[in-house]
mmCIF file of N, CA and C and ligand atoms in Angstrom:
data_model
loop_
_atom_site.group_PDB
_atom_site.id
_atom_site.type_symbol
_atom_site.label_atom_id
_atom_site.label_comp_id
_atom_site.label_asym_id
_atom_site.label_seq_id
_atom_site.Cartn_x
_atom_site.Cartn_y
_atom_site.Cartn_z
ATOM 1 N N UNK A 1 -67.726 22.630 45.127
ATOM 2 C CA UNK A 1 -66.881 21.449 45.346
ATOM 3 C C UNK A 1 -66.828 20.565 44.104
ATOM 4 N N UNK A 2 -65.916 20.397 43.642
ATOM 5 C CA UNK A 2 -65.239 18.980 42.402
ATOM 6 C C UNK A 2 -65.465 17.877 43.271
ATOM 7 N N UNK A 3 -66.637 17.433 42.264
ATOM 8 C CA UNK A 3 -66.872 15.439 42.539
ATOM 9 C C UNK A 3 -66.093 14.918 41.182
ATOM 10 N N UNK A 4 -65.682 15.694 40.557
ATOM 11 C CA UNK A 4 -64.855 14.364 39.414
ATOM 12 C C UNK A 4 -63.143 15.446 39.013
ATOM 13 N N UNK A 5 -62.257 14.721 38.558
ATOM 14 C CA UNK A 5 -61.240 15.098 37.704
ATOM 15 C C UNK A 5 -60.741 15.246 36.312
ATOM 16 N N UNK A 6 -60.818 16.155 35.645
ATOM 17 C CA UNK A 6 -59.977 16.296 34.318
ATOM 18 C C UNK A 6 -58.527 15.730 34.010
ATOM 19 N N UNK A 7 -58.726 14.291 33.415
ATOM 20 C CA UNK A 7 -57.080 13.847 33.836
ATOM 21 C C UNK A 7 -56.339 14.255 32.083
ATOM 22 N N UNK A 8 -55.766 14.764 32.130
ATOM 23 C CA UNK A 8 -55.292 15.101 30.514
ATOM 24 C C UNK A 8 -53.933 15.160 30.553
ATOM 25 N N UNK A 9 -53.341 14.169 29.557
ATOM 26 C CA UNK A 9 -52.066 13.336 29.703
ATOM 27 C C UNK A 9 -51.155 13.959 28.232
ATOM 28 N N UNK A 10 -50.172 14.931 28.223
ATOM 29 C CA UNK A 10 -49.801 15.441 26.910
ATOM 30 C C UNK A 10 -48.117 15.106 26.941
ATOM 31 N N UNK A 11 -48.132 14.559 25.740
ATOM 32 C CA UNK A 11 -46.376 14.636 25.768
ATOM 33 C C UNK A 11 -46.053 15.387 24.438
ATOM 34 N N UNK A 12 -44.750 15.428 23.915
ATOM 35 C CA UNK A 12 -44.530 16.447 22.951
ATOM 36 C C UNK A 12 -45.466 15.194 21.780
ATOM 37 N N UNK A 13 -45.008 14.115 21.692
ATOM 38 C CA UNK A 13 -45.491 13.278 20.457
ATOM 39 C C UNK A 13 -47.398 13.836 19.774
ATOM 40 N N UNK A 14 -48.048 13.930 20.868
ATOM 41 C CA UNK A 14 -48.991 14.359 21.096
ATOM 42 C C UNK A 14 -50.294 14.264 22.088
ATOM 43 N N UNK A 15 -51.211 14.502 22.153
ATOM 44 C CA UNK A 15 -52.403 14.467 23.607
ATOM 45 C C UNK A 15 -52.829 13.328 23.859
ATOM 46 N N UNK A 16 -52.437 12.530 24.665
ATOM 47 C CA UNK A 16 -52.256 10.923 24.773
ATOM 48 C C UNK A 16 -53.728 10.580 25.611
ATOM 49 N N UNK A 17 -54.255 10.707 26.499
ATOM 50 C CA UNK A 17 -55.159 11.015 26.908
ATOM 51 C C UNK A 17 -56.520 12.188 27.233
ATOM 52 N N UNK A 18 -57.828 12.083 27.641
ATOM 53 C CA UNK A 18 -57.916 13.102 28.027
ATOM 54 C C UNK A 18 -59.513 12.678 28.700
ATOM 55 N N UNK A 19 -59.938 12.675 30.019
ATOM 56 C CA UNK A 19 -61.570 12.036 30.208
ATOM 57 C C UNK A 19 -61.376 12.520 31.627
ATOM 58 N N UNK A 20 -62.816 12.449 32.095
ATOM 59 C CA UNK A 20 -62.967 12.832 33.854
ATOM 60 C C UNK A 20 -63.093 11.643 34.157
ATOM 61 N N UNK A 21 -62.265 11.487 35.449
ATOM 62 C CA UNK A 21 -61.963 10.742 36.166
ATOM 63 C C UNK A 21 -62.422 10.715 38.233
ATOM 64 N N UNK A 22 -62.639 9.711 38.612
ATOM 65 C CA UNK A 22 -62.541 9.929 40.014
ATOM 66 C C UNK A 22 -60.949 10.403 40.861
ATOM 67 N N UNK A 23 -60.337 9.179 40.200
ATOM 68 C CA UNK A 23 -59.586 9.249 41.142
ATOM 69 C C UNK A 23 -58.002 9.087 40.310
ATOM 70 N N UNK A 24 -56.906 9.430 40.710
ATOM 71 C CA UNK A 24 -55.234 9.177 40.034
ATOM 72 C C UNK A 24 -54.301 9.249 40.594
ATOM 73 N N UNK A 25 -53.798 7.935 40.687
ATOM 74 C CA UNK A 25 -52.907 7.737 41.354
ATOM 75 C C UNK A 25 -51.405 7.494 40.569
ATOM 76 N N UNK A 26 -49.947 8.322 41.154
ATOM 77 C CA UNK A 26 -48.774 8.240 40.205
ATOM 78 C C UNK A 26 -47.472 8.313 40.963
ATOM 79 N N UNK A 27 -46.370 7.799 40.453
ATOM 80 C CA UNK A 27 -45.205 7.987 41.015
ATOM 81 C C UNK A 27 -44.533 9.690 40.532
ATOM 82 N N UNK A 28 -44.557 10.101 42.043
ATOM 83 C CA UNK A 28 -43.611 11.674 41.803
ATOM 84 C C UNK A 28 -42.524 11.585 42.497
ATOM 85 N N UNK A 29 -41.332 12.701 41.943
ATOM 86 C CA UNK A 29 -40.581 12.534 42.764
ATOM 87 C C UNK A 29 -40.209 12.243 44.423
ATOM 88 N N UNK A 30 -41.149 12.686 45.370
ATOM 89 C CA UNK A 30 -41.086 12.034 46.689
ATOM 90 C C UNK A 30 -41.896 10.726 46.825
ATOM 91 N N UNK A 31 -42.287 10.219 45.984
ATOM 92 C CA UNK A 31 -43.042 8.679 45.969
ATOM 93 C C UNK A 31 -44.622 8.749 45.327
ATOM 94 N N UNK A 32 -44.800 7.250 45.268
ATOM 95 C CA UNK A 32 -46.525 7.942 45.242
ATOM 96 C C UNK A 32 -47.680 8.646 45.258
ATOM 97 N N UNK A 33 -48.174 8.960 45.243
ATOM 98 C CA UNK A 33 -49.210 9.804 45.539
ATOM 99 C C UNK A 33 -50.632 9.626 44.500
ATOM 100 N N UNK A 34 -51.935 10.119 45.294
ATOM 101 C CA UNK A 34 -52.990 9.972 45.116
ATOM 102 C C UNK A 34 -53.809 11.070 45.167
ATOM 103 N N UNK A 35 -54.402 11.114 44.033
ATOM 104 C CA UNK A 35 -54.916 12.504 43.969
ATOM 105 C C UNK A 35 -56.527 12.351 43.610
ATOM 106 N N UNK A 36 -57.664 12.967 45.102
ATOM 107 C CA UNK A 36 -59.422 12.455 44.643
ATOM 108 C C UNK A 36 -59.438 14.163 44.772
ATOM 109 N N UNK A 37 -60.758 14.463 43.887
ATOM 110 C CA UNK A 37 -61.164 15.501 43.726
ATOM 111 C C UNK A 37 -61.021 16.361 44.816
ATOM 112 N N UNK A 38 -61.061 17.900 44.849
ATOM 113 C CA UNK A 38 -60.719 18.824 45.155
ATOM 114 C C UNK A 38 -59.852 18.705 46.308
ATOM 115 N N UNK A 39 -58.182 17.708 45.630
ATOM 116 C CA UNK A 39 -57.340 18.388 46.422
ATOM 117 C C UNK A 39 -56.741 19.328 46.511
ATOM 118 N N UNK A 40 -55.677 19.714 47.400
ATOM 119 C CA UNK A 40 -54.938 21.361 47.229
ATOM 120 C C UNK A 40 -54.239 21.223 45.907
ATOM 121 N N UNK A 41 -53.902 22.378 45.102
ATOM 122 C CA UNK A 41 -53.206 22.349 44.414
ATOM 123 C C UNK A 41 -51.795 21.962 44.355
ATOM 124 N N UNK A 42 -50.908 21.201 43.684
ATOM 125 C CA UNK A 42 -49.686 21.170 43.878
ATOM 126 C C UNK A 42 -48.915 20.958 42.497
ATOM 127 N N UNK A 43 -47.644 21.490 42.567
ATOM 128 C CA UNK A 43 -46.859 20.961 41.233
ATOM 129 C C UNK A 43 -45.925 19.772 41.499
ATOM 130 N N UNK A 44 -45.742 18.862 40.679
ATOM 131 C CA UNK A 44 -44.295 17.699 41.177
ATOM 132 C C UNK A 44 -43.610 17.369 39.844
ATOM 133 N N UNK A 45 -42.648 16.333 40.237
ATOM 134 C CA UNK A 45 -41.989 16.330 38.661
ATOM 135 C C UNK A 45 -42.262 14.863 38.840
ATOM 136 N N UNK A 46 -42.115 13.940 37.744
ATOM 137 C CA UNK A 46 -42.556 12.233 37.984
ATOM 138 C C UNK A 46 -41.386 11.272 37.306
ATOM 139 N N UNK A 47 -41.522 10.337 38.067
ATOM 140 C CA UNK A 47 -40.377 9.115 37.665
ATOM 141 C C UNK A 47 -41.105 8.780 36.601
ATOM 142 N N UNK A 48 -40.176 7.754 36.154
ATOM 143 C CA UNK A 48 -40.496 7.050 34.967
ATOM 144 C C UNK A 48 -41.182 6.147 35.711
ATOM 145 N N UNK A 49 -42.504 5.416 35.468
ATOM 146 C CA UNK A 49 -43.531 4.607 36.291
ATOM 147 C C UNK A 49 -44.399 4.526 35.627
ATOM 148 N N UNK A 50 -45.726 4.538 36.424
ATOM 149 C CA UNK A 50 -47.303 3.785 36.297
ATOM 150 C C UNK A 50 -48.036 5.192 36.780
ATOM 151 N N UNK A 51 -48.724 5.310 36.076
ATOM 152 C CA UNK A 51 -50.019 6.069 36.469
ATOM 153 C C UNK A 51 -51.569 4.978 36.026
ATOM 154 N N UNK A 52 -52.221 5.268 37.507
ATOM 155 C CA UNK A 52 -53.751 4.934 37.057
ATOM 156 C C UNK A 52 -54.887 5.620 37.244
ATOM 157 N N UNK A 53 -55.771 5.705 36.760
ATOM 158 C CA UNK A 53 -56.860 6.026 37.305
ATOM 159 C C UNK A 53 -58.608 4.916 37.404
ATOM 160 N N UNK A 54 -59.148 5.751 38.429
ATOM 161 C CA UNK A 54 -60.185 4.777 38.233
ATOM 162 C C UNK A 54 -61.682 6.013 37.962
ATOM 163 N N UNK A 55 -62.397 5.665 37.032
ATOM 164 C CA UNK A 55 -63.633 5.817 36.190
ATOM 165 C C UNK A 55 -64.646 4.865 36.892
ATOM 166 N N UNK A 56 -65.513 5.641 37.762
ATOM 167 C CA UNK A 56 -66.438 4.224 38.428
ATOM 168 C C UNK A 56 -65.988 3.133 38.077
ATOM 169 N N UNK A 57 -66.243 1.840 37.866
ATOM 170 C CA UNK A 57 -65.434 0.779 38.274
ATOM 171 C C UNK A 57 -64.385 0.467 37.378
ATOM 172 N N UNK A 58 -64.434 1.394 36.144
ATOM 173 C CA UNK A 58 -63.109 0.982 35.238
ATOM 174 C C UNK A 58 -61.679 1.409 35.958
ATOM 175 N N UNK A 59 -60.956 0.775 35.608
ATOM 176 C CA UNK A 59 -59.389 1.298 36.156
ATOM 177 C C UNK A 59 -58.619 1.456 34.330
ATOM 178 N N UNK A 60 -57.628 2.217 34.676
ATOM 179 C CA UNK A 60 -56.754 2.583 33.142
ATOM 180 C C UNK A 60 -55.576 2.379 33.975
ATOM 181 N N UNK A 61 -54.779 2.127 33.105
ATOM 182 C CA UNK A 61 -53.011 2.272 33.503
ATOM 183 C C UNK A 61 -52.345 2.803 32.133
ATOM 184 N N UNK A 62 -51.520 3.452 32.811
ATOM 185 C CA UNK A 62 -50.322 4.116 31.753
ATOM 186 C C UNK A 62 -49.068 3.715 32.339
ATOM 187 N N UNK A 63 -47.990 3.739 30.935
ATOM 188 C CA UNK A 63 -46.579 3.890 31.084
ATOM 189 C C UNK A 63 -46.198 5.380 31.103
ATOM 190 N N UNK A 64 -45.523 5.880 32.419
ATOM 191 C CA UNK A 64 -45.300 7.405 32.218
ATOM 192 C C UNK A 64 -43.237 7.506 32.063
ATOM 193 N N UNK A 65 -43.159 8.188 31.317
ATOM 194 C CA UNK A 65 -42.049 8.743 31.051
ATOM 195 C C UNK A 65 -41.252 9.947 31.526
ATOM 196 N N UNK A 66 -40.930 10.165 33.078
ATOM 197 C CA UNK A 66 -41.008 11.451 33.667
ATOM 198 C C UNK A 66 -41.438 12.353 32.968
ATOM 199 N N UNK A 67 -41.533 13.799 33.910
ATOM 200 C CA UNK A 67 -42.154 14.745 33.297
ATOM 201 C C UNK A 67 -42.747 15.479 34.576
ATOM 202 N N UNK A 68 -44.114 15.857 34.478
ATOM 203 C CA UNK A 68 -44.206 16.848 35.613
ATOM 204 C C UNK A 68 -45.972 16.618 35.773
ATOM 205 N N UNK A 69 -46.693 16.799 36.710
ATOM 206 C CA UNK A 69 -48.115 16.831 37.150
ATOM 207 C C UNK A 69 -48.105 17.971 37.828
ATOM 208 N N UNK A 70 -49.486 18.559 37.421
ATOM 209 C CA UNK A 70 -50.197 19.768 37.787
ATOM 210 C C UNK A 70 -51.449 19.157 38.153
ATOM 211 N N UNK A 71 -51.503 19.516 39.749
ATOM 212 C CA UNK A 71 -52.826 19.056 40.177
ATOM 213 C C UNK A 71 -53.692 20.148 40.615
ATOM 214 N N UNK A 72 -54.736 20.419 40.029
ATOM 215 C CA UNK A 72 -55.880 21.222 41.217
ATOM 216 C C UNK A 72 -56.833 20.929 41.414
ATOM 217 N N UNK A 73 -57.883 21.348 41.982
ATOM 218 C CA UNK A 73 -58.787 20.996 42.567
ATOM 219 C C UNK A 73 -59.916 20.145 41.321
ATOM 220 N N UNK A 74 -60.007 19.948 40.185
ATOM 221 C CA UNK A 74 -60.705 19.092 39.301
ATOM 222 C C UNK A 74 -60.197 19.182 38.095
ATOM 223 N N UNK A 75 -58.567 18.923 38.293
ATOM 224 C CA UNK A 75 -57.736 18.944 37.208
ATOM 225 C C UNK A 75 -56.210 18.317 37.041
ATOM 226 N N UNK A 76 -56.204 17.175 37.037
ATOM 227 C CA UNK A 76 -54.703 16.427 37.033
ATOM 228 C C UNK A 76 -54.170 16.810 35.873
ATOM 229 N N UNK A 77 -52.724 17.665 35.040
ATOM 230 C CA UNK A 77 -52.490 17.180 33.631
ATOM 231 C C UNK A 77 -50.847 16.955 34.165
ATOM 232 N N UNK A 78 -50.982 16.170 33.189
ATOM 233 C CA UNK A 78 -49.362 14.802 33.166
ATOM 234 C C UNK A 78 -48.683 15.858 31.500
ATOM 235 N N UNK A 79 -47.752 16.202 32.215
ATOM 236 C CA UNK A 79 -46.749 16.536 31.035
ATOM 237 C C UNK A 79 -45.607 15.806 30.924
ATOM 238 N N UNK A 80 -45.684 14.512 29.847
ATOM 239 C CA UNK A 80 -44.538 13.806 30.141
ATOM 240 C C UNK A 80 -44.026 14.053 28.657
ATOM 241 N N UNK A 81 -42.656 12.637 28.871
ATOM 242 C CA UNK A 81 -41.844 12.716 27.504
ATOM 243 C C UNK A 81 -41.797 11.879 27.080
ATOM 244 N N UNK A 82 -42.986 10.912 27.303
ATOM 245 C CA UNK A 82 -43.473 9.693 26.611
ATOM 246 C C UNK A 82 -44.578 9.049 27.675
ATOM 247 N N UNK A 83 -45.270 8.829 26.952
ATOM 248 C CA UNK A 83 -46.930 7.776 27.830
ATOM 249 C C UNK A 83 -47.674 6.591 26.937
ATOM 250 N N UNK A 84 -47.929 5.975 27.562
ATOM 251 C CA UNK A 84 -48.577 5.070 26.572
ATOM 252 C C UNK A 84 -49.255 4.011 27.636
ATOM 253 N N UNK A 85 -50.900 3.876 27.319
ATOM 254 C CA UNK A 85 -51.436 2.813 28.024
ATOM 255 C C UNK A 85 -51.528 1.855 27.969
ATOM 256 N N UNK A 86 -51.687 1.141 28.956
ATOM 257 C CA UNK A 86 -50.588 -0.557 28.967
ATOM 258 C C UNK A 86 -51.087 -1.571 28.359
ATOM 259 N N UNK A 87 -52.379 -1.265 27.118
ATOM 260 C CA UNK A 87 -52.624 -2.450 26.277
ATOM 261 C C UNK A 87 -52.138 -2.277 24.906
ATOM 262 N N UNK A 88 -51.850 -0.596 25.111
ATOM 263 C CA UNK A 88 -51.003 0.163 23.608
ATOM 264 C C UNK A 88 -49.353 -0.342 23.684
ATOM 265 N N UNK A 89 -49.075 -0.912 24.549
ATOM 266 C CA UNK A 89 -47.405 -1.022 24.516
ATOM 267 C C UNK A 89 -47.125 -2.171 24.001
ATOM 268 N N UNK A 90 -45.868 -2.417 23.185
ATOM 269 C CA UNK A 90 -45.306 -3.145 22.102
ATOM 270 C C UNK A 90 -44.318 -3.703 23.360
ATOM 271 N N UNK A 91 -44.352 -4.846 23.981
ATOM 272 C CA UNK A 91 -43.794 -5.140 25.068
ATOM 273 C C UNK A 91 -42.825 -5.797 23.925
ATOM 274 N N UNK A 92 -42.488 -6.162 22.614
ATOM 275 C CA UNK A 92 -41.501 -6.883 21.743
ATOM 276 C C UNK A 92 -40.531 -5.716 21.727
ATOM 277 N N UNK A 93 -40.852 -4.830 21.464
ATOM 278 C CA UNK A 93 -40.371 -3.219 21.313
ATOM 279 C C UNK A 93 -40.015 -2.777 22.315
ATOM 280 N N UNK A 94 -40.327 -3.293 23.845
ATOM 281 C CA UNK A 94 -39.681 -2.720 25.084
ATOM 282 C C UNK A 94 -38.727 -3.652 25.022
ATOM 283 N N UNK A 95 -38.619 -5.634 24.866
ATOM 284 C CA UNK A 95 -37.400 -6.226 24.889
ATOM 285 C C UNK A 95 -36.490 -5.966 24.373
ATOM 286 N N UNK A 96 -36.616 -5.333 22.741
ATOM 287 C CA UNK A 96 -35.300 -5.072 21.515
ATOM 288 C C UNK A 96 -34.406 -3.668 22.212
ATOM 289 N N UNK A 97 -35.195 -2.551 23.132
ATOM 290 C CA UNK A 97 -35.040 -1.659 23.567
ATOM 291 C C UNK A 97 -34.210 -2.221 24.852
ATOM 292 N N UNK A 98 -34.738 -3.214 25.581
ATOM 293 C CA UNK A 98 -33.767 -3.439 26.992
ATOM 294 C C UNK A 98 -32.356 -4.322 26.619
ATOM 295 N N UNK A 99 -32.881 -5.187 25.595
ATOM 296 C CA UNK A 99 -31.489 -5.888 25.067
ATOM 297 C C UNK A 99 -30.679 -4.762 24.453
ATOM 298 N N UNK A 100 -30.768 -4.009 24.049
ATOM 299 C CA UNK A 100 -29.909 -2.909 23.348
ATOM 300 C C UNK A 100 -29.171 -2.264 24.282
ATOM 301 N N UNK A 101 -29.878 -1.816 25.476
ATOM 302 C CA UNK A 101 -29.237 -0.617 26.232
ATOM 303 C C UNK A 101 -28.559 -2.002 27.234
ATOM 304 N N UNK A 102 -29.049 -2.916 27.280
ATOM 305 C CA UNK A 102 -27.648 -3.869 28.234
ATOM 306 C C UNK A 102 -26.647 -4.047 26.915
ATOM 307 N N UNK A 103 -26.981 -4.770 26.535
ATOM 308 C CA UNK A 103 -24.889 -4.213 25.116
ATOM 309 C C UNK A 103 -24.333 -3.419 25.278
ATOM 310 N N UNK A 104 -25.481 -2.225 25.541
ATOM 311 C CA UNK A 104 -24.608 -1.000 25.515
ATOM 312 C C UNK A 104 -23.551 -0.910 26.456
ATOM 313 N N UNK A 105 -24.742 -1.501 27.939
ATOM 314 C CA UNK A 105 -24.013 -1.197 29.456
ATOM 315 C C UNK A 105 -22.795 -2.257 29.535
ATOM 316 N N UNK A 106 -22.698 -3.150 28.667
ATOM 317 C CA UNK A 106 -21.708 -4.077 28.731
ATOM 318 C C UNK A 106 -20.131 -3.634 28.410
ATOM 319 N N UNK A 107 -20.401 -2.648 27.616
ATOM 320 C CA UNK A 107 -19.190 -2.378 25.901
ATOM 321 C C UNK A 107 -18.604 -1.230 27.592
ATOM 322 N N UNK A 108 -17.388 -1.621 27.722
ATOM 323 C CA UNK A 108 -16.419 -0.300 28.339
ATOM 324 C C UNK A 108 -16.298 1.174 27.834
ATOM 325 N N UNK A 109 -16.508 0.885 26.835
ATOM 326 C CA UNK A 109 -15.684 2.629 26.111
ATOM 327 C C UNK A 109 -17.021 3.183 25.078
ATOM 328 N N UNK A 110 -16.553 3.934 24.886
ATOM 329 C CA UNK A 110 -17.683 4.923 23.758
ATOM 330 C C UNK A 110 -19.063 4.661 24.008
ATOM 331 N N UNK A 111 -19.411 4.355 25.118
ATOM 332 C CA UNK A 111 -20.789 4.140 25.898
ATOM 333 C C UNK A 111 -21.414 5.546 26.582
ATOM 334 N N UNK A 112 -22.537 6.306 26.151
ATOM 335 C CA UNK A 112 -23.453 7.023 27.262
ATOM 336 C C UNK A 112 -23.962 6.237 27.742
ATOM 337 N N UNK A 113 -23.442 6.160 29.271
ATOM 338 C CA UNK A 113 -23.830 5.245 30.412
ATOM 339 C C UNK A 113 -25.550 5.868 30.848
ATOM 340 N N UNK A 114 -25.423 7.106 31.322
ATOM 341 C CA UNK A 114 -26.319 7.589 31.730
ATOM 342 C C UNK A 114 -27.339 7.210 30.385
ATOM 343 N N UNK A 115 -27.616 7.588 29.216
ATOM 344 C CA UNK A 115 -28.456 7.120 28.357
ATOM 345 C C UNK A 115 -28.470 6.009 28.143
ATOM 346 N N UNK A 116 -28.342 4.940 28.118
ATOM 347 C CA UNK A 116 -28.719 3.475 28.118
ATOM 348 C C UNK A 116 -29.106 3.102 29.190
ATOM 349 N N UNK A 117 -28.855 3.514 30.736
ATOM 350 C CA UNK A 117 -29.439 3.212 32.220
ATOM 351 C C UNK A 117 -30.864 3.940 31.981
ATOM 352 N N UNK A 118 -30.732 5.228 31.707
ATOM 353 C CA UNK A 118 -32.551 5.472 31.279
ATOM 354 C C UNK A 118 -33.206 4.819 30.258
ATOM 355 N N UNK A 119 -32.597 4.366 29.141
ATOM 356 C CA UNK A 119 -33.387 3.254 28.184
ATOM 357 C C UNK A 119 -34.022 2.254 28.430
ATOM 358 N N UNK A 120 -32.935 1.416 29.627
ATOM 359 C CA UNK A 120 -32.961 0.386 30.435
ATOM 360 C C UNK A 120 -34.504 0.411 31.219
ATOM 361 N N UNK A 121 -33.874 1.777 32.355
ATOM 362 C CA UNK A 121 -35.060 2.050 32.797
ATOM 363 C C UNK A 121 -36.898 1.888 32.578
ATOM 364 N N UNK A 122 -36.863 2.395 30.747
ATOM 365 C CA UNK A 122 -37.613 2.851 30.281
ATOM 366 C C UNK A 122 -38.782 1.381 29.947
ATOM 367 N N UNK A 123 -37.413 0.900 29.501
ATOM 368 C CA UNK A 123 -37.765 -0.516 28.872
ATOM 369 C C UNK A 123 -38.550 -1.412 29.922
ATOM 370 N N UNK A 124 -37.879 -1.526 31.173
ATOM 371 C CA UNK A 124 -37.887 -2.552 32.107
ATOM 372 C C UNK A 124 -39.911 -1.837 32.580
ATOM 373 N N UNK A 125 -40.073 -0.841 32.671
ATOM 374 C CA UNK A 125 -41.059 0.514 33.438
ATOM 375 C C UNK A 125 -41.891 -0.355 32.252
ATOM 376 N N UNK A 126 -42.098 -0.065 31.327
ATOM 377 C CA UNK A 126 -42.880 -0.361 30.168
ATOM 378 C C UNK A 126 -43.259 -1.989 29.904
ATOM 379 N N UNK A 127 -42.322 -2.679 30.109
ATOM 380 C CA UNK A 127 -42.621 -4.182 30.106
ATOM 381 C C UNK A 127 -43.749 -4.840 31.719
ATOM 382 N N UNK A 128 -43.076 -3.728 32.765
ATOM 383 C CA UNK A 128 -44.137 -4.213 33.915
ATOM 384 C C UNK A 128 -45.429 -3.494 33.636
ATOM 385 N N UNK A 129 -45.685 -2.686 32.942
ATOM 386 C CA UNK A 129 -47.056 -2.059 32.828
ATOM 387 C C UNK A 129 -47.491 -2.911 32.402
ATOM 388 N N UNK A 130 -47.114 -3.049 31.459
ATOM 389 C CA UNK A 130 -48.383 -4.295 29.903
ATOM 390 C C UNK A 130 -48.434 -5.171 30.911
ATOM 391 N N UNK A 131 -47.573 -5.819 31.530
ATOM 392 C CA UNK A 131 -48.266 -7.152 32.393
ATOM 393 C C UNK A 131 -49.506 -6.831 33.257
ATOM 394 N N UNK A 132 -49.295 -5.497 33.577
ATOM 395 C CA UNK A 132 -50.719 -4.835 34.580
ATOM 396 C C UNK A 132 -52.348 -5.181 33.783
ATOM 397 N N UNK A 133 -52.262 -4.841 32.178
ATOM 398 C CA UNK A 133 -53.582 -4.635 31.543
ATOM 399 C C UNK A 133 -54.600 -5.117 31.603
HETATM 400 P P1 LIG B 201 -37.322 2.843 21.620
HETATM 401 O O1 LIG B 201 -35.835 2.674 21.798
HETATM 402 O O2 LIG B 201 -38.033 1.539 21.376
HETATM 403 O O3 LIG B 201 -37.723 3.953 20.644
HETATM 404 P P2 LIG B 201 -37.619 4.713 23.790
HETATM 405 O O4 LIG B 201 -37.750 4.430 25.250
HETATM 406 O O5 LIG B 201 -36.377 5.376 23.344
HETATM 407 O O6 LIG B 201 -37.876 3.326 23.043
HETATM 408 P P3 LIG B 201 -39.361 6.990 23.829
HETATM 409 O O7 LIG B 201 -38.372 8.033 23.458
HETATM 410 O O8 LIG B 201 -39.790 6.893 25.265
HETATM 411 O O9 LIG B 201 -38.872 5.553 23.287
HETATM 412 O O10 LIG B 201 -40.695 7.168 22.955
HETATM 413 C C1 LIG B 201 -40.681 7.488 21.571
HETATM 414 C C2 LIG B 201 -42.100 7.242 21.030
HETATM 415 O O11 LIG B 201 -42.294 5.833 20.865
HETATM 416 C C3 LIG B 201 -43.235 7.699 21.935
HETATM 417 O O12 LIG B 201 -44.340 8.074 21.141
HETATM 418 C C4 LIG B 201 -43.589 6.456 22.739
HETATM 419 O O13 LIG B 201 -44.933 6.483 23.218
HETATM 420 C C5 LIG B 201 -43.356 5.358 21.691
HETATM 421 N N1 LIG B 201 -42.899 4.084 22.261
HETATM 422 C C6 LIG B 201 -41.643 3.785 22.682
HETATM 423 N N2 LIG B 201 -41.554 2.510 23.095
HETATM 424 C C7 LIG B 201 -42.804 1.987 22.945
HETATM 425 C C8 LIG B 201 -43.367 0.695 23.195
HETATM 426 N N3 LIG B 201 -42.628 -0.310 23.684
HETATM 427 N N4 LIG B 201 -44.673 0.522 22.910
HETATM 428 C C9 LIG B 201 -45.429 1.509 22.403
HETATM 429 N N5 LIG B 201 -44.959 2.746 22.154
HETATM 430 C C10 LIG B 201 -43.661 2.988 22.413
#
């Protein structure tokens, strides 16, 4: 039986995390979810959100950038397309990023709508983390 978790957090940029953990909790595509040692295995894909975990009494938070979680029984890994934990985030750098993609959403014509609503997204996801830290 697994009393602890391998939480290891990789995006293409590079291996953003990596420590045993108790417990991790994250937004997947059907909602939330919480994952304590030796649950069933499962695959999901993840919103752009919050992941945490808790380390006996420490807690961590991340900014996750969809992507996908592989869970097994003493092994969470987060394959996203951007992460960053919420005392590492440039919350000046998430505003210049949300003011940008609203101009964008403003301008009628020669606009990728869909890419500036995920910027938006990205921005807004990233500015509520850091307030978490
Ligand atoms: P920006 O327009 O500011 O680049 P973005 O949402 O397009 O933001 P991403 O493509 O998600 O950026 O990420 C590119 C790289 O920059 C990743 O390594 C990511 O961790 C980092 N990054 C992006 N925004 C921030 C931020 N506000 N604070 C810290 N790191 C960030």
């Amino acid at each position: 039986m697994a009393d602890k978790l391998t939480l290891d957090i990789v995006t293409p940029y590079g291996h953003v995390f990596t420590d045993e953990v108790d417990e991790v909790v994250t937004t997947g595509s059907e909602g939330e979810f919480g994952v304590l040692p030796d649950h069933v295995p499962f695959l999901t894909t993840l919103k752009v959100g919050m992941l945490t975990y808790k380390k006996g009494s420490e807690t961590g938070i991340f900014f996750i950038n969809w992507g996908y979680a592989e869970v097994g029984p003493d092994k969470v890994t987060i394959l996203a397309d951007s992460a960053e934990k919420s005392e590492d985030i440039d919350v000046e750098r998430a505003k210049a990023a949300m003011k940008r993609a609203e101009e964008r959403l403003k301008q009628k014509e020669n606009v990728d709508e869909a890419r500036a609503t995920a910027s938006l997204e990205r921005a807004i996801a990233r500015m509520h983390v850091a307030e978490k830290k």
